[in-house]
Short mmCIF file of C-alpha atoms in Angstrom, two decimals:
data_model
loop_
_atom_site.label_atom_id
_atom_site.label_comp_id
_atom_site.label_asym_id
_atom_site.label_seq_id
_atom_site.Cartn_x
_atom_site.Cartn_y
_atom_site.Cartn_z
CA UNK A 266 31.38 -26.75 -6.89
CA UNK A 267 30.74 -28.34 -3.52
CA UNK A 268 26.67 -27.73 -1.92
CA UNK A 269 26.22 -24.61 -0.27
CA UNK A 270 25.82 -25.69 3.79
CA UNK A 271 22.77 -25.06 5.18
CA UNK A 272 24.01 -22.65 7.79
CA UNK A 273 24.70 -20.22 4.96
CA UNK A 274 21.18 -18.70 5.24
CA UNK A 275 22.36 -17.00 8.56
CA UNK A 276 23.74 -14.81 6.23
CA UNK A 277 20.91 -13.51 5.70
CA UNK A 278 20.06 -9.94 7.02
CA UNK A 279 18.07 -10.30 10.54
CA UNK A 280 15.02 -9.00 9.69
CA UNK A 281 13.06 -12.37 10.36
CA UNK A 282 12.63 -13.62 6.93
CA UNK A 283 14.85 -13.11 4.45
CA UNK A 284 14.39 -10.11 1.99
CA UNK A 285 12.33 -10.36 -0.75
CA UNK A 286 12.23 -13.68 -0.44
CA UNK A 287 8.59 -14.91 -0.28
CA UNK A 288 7.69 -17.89 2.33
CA UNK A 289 4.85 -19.18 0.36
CA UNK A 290 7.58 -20.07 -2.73
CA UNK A 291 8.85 -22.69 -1.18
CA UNK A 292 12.12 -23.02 -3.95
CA UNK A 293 15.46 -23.23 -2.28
CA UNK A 294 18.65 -23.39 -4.08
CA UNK A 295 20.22 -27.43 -3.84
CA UNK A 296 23.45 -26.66 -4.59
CA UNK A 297 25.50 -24.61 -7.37
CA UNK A 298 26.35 -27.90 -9.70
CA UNK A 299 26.54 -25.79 -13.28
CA UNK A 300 24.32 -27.04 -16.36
CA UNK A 301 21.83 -29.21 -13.53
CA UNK A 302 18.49 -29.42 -14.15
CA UNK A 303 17.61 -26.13 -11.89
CA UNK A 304 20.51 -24.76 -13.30
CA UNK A 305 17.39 -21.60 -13.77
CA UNK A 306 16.24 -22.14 -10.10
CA UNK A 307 19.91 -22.36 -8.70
CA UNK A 308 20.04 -18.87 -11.12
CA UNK A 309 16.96 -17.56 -9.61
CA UNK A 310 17.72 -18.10 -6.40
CA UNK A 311 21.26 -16.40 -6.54
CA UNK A 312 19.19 -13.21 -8.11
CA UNK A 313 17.05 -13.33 -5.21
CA UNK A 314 19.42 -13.03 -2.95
CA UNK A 315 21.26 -10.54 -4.61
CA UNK A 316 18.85 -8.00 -5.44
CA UNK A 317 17.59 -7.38 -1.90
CA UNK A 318 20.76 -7.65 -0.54
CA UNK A 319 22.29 -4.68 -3.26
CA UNK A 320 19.10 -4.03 -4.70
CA UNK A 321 18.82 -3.43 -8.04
CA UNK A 322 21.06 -1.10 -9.29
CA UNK A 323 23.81 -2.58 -8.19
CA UNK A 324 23.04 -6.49 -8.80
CA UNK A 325 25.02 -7.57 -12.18
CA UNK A 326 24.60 -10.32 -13.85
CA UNK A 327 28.10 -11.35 -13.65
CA UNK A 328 27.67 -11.36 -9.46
CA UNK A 329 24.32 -13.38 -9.95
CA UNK A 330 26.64 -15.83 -11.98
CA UNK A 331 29.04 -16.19 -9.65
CA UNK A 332 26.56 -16.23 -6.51
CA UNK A 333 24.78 -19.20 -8.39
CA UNK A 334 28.22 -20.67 -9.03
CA UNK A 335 27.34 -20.47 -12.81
CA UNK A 336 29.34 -18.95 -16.02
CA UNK A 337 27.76 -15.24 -17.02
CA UNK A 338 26.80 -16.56 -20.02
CA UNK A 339 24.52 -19.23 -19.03
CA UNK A 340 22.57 -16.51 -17.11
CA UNK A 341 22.23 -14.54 -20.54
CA UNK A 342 21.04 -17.55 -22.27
CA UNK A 343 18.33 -17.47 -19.41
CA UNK A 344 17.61 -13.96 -19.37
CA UNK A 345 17.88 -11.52 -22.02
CA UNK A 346 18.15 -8.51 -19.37
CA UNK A 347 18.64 -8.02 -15.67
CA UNK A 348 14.72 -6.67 -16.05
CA UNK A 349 13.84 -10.18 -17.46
CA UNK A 350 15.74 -11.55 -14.35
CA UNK A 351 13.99 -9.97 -11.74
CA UNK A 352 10.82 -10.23 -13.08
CA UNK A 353 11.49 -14.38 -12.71
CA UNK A 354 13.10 -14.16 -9.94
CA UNK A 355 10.25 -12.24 -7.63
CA UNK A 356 7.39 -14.29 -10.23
CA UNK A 357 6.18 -11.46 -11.56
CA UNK A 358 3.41 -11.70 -13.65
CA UNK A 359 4.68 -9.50 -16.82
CA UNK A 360 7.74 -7.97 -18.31
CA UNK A 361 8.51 -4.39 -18.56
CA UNK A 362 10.59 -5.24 -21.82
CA UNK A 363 7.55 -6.81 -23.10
CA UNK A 364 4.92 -4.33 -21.67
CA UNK A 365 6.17 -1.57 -21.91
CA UNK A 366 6.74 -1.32 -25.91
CA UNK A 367 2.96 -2.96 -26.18
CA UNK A 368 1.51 -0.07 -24.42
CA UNK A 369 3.34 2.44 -26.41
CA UNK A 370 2.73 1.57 -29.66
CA UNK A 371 -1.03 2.84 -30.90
CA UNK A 372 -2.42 6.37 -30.95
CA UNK A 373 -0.96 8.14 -28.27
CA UNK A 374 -4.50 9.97 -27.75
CA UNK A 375 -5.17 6.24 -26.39
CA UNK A 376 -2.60 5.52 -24.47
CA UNK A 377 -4.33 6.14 -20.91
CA UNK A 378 -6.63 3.77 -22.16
CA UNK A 379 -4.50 0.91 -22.97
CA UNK A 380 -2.13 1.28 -19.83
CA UNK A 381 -5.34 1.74 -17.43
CA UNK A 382 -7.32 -1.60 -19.33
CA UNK A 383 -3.97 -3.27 -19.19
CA UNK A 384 -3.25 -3.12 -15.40
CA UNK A 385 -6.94 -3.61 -15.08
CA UNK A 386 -7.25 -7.13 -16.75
CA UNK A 387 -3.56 -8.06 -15.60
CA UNK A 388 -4.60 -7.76 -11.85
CA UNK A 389 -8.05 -9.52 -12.12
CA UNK A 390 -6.50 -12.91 -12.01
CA UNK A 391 -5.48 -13.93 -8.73
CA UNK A 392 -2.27 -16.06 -9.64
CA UNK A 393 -0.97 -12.29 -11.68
CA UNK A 394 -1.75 -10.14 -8.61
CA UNK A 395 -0.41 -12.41 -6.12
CA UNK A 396 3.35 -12.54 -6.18
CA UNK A 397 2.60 -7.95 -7.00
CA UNK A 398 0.81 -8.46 -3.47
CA UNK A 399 3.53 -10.56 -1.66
CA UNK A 400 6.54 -8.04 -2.77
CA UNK A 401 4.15 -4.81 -1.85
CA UNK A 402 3.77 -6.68 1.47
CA UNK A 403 7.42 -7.45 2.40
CA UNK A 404 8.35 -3.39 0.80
CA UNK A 405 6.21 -1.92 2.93
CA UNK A 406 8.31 -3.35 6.34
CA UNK A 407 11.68 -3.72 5.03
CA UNK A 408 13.60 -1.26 4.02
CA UNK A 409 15.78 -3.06 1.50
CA UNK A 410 13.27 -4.80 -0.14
CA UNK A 411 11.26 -1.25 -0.50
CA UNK A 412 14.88 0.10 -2.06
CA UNK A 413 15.07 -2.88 -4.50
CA UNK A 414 11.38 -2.52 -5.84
CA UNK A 415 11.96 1.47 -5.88
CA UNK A 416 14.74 1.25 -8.04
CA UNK A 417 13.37 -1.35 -10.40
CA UNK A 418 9.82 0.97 -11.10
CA UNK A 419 12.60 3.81 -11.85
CA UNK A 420 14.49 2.02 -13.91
CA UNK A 421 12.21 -0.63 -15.59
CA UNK A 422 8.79 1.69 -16.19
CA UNK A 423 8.92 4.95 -15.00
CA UNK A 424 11.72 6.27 -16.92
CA UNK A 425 11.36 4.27 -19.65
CA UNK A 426 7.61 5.11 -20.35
CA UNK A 427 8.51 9.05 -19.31
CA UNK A 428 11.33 9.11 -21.70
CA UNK A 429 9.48 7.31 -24.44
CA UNK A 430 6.71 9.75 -23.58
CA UNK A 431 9.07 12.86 -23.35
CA UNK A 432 7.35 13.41 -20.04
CA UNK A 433 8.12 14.38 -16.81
CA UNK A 434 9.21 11.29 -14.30
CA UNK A 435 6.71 13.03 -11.85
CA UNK A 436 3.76 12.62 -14.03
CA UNK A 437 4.00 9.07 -15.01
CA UNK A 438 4.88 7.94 -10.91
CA UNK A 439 1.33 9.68 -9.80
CA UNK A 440 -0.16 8.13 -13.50
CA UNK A 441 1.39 5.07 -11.44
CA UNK A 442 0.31 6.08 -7.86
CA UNK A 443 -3.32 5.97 -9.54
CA UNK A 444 -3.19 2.76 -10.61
CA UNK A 445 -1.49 1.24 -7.96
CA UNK A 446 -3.96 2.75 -5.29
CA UNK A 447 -6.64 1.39 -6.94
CA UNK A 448 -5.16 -2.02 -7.09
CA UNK A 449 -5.01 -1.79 -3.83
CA UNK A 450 -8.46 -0.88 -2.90
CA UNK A 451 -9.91 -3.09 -5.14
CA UNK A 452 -8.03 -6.62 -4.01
CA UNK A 453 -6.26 -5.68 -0.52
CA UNK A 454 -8.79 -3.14 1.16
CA UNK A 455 -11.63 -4.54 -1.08
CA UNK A 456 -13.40 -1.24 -0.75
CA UNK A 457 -17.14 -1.45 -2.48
CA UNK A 458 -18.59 -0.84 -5.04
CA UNK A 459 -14.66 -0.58 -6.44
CA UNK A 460 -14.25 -4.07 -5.47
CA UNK A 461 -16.64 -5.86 -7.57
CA UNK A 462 -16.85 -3.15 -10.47
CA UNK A 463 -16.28 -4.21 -13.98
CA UNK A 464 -13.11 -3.64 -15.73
CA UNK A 465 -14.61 -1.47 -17.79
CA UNK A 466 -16.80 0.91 -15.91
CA UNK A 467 -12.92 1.43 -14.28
CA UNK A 468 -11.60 2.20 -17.37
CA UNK A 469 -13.89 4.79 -18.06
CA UNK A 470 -13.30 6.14 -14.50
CA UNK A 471 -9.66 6.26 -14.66
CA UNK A 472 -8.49 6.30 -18.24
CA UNK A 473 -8.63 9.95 -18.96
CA UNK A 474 -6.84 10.35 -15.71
CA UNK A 475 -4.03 8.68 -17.20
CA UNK A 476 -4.53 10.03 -20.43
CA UNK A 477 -3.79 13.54 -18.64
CA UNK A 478 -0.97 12.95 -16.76
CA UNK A 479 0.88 11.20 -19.69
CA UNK A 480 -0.18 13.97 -22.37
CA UNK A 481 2.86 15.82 -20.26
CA UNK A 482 2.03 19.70 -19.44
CA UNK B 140 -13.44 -4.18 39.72
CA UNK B 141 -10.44 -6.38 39.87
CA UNK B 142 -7.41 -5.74 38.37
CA UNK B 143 -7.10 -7.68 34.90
CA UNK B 144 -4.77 -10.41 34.83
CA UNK B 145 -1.83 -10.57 32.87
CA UNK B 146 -2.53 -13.28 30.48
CA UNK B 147 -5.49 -11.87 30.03
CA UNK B 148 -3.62 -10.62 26.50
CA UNK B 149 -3.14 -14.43 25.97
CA UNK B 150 -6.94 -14.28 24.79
CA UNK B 151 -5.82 -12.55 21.54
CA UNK B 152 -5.87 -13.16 17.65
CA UNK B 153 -2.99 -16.18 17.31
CA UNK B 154 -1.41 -14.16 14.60
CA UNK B 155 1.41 -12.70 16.64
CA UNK B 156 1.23 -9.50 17.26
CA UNK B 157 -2.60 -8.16 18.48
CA UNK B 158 -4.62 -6.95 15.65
CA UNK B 159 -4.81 -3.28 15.49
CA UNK B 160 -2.00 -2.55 18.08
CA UNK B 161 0.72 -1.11 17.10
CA UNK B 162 3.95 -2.60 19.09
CA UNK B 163 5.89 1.35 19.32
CA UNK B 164 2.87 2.72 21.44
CA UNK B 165 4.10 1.36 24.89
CA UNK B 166 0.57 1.71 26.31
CA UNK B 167 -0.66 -1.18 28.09
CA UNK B 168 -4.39 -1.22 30.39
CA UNK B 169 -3.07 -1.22 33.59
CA UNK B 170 -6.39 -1.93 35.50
CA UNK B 171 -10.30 -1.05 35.26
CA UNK B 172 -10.52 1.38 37.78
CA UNK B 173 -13.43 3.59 36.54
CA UNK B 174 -12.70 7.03 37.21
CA UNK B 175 -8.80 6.75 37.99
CA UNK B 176 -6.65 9.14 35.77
CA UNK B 177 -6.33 7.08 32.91
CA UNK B 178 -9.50 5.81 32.18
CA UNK B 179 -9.50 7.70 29.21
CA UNK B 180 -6.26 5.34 28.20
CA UNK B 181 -8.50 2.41 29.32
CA UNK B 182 -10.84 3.07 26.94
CA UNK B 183 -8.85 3.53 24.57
CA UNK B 184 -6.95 0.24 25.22
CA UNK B 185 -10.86 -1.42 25.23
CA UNK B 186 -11.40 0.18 22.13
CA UNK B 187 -8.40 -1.12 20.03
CA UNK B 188 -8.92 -4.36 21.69
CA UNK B 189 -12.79 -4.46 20.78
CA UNK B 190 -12.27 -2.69 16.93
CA UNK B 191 -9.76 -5.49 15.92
CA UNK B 192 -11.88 -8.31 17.16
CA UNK B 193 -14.99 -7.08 16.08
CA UNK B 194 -14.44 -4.76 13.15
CA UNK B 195 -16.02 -1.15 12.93
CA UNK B 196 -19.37 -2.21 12.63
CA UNK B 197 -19.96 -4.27 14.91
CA UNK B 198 -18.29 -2.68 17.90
CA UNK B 199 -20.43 -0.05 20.16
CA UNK B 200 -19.91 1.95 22.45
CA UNK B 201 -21.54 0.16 25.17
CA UNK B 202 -19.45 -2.73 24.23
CA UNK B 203 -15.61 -0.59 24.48
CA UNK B 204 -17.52 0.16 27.98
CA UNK B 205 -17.75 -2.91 29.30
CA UNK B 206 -14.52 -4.09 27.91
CA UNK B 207 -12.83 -1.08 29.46
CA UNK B 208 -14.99 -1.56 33.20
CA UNK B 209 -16.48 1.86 33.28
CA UNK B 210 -19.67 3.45 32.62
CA UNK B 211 -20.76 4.28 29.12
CA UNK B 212 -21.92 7.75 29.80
CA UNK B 213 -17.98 7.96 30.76
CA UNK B 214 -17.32 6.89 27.12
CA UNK B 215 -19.59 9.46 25.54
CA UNK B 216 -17.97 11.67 28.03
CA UNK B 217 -14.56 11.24 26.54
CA UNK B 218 -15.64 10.75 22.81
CA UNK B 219 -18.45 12.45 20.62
CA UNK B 220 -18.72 9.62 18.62
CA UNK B 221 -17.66 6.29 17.10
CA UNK B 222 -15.68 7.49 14.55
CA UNK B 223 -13.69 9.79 17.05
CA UNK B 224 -12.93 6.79 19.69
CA UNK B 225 -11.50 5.09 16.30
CA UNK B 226 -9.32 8.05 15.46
CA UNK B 227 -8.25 8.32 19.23
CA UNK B 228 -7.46 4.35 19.58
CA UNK B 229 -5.46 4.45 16.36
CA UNK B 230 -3.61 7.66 17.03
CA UNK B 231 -4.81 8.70 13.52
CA UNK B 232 -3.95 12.58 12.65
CA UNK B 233 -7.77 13.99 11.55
CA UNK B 234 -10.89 13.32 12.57
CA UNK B 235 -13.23 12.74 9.57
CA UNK B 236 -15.89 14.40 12.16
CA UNK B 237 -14.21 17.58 11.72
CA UNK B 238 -12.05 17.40 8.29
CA UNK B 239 -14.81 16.53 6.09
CA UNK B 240 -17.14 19.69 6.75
CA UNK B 241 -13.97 21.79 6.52
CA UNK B 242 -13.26 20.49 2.60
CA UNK B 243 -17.01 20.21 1.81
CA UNK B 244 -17.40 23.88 2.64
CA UNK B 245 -16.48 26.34 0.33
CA UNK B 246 -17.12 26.29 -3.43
CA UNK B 247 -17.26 23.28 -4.87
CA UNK B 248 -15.90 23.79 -7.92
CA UNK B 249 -12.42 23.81 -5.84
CA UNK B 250 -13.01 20.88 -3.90
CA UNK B 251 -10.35 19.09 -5.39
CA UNK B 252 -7.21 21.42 -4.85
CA UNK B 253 -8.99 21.64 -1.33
CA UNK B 254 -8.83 17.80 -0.63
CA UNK B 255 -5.86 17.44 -2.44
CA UNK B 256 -3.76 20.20 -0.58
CA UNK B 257 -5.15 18.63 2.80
CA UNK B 258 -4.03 15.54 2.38
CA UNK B 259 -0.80 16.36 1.36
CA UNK B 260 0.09 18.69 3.91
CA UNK B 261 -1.00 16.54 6.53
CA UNK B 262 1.08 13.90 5.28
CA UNK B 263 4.10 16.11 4.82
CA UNK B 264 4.35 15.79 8.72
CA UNK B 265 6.35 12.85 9.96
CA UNK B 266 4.10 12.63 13.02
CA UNK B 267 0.65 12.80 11.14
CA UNK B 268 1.78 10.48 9.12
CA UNK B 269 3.37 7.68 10.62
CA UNK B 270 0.28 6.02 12.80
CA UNK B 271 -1.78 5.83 9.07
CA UNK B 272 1.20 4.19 7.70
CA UNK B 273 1.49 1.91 10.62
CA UNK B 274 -2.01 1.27 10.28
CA UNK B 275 -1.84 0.42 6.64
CA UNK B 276 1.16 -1.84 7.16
CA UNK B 277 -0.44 -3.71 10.19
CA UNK B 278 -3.78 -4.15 7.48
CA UNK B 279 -1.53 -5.40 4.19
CA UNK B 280 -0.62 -8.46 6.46
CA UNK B 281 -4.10 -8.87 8.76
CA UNK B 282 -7.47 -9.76 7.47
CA UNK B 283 -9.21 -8.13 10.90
CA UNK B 284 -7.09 -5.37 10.69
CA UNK B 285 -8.00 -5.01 6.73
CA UNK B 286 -11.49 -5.34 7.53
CA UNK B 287 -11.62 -2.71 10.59
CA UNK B 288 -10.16 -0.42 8.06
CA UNK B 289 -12.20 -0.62 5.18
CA UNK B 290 -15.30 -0.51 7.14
CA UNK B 291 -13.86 2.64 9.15
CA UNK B 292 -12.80 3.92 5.39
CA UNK B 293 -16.45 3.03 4.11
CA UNK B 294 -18.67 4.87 6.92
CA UNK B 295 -16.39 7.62 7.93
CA UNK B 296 -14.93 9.14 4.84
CA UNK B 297 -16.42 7.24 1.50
CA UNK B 298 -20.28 6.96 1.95
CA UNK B 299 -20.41 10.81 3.62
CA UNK B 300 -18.39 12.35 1.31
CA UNK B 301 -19.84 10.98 -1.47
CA UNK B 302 -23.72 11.80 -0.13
CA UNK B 303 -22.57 14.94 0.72
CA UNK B 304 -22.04 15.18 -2.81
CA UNK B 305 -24.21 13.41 -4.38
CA UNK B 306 -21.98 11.37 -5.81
CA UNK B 307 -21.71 7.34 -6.32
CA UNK B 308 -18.96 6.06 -3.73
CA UNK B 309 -17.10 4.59 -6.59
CA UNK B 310 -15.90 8.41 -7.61
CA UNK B 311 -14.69 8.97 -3.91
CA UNK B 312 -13.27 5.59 -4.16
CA UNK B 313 -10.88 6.15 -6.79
CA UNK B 314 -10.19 10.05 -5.76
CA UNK B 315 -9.27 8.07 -2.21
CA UNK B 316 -6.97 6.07 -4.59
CA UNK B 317 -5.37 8.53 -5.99
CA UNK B 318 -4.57 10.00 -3.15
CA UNK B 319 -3.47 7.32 -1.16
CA UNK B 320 -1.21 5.72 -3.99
CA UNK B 321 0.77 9.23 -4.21
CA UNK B 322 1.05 8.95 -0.32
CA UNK B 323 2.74 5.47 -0.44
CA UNK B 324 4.81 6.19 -3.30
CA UNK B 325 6.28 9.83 -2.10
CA UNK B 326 6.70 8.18 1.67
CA UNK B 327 7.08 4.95 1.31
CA UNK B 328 8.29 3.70 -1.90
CA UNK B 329 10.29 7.16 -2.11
CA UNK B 330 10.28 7.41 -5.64
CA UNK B 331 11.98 10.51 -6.95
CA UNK B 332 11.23 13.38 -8.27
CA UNK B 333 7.41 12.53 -6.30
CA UNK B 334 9.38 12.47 -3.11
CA UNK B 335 11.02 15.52 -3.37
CA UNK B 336 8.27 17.54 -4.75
CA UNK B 337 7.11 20.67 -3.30
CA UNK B 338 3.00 20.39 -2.22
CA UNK B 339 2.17 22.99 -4.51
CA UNK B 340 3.55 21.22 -8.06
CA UNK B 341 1.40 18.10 -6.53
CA UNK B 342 -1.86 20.00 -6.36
CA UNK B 343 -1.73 21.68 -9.53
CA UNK B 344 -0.67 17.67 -10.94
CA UNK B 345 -3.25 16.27 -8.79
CA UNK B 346 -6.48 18.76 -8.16
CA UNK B 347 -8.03 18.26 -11.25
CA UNK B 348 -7.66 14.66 -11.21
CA UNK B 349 -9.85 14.68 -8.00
CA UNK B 350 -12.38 17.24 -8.80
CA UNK B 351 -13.06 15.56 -11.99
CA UNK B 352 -13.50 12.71 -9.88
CA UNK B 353 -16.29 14.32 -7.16
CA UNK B 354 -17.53 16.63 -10.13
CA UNK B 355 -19.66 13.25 -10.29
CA UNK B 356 -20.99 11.59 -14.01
#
């Protein structure tokens, strides 16, 4: 495997900086020698690239293998799912796989609760909301990057917690749109009192809000 | 009064693009001739120029006045009020001056399915919609911007609404949230079924959310 010249990047789709790709991480793949020491970084890098470019549907891990120049199965002993692989990838700051089952187990009369406290205490540190931030910022002006992070809340949460739910997809996305829009008041618009309000007087605010919409109709 | 000169524009915010202007609205001030037929545009121009630098706040009337080179009687003449020069500048859709007496009236034990339908019909229309949206991408990526917002957000919709009420601005906070998050997700993020569903499934999804919300404690 020769190094990847550095000219390659004009690949990239015009759109000033490349998709998805976040300027503050300031990671960029060396070459593609197989079993290096950023074997994982020459891995992440080649998922980078190839989820906004096909978003995420259509990324496999057999083309992130051979974008990193890399055999499939090293990228399964890195990543036990293509979930798992995007969430390193774009640094996010939890795993559906690993969420997702935590917030369904306990009494479902509770389960607005535990997702609303969850998101809650997740987002109040800076270094877990940033990288959320940085991917909502490059979505919102480029279209690819907004199809890649669509496609990974269908796939990754909103189905999964709907179906696990037997619930309608529609009900857990506004359950979603809740949370989310909060988020954003709280640490982009920074709207007070909502800004500096304690986790918990949210939670009794917005839990039985979510606790509605996922009871289903 | 003089013609401005060009570079005059060279005066602004380092951060690329002015804060607050939009790059598809062509306008440009041409001049500060008071009285010529688009003084109303050179307000308008003095008033973007003056709420990005300044905030909400902190910009008055008098102020967009002498930034735009005409009388301030001439201001008042074009705008009722603060708010309404802000809604002009930014091309937004509503005016809070006029929306929020038309959802506080009526009973109030509908007030949600009344806020609720608003919003989303407004929104369903690609012109209504797309200055907010421009607006809210121009503020995830500029702190002035951000701020102008959330003090526009604060005085104009949050604080009345919620003494109108009698509510704490935290409830209209997170009823804005709601709202808002749905918005982004149906338009922007495109998430299906959301952004396929008919206004009417959202209200009866979404109205009792925010009613419970200005219901109050």
């Amino acid at each position: 495997m020769s190094e990847r010249p550095a000219d390659d990047a004009g690949e990239r789709p015009a759109s000033g900086r490349p998709a998805g790709e976040r300027p503050e991480s300031g990671r960029r793949r060396p070459g593609r020698r197989p079993g290096s020491a950023d074997t994982r970084g020459q891995i992440l890098a080649a998922a980078r690239e190839t989820f906004s470019e096909k978003g995420f549907d259509k990324a496999t891990i057999r083309g992130i293998a051979r974008q990193a120049g890399v055999d499939p199965a090293l990228v399964h002993h890195y990543f036990a799912s293509k979930e798992g692989m995007f969430v390193a990838a774009m640094e996010l700051p939890v795993n559906p796989d690993e969420v997702i089952p935590m917030i369904m187990n306990g009494p479902r009369e509770e389960i607005g609760e535990r997702l609303t406290r969850f998101v809650l205490t997740m987002t109040s540190e800076a270094g877990a909301r940033q990288p959320v931030l940085a991917l909502v910022r490059t979505a919102m002006t480029n279209d690819r990057v907004v199809s890649m992070v669509r496609e990974f809340l269908t796939h990754a949460i909103v189905n999964r917690v709907a179906e696990g739910l037997g619930i309608p997809a529609i009900r857990m996305e506004v359950a979603f749109a809740q949370l989310f829009g909060v988020v954003l008041m709280r640490y982009v618009v920074k709207l007070e009192p909502l800004a500096s309000a304690e986790i918990e007087e949210l939670v009794e605010l917005l839990a039985p809000t979510i606790q509605r919409y996922l009871d289903g109709s």
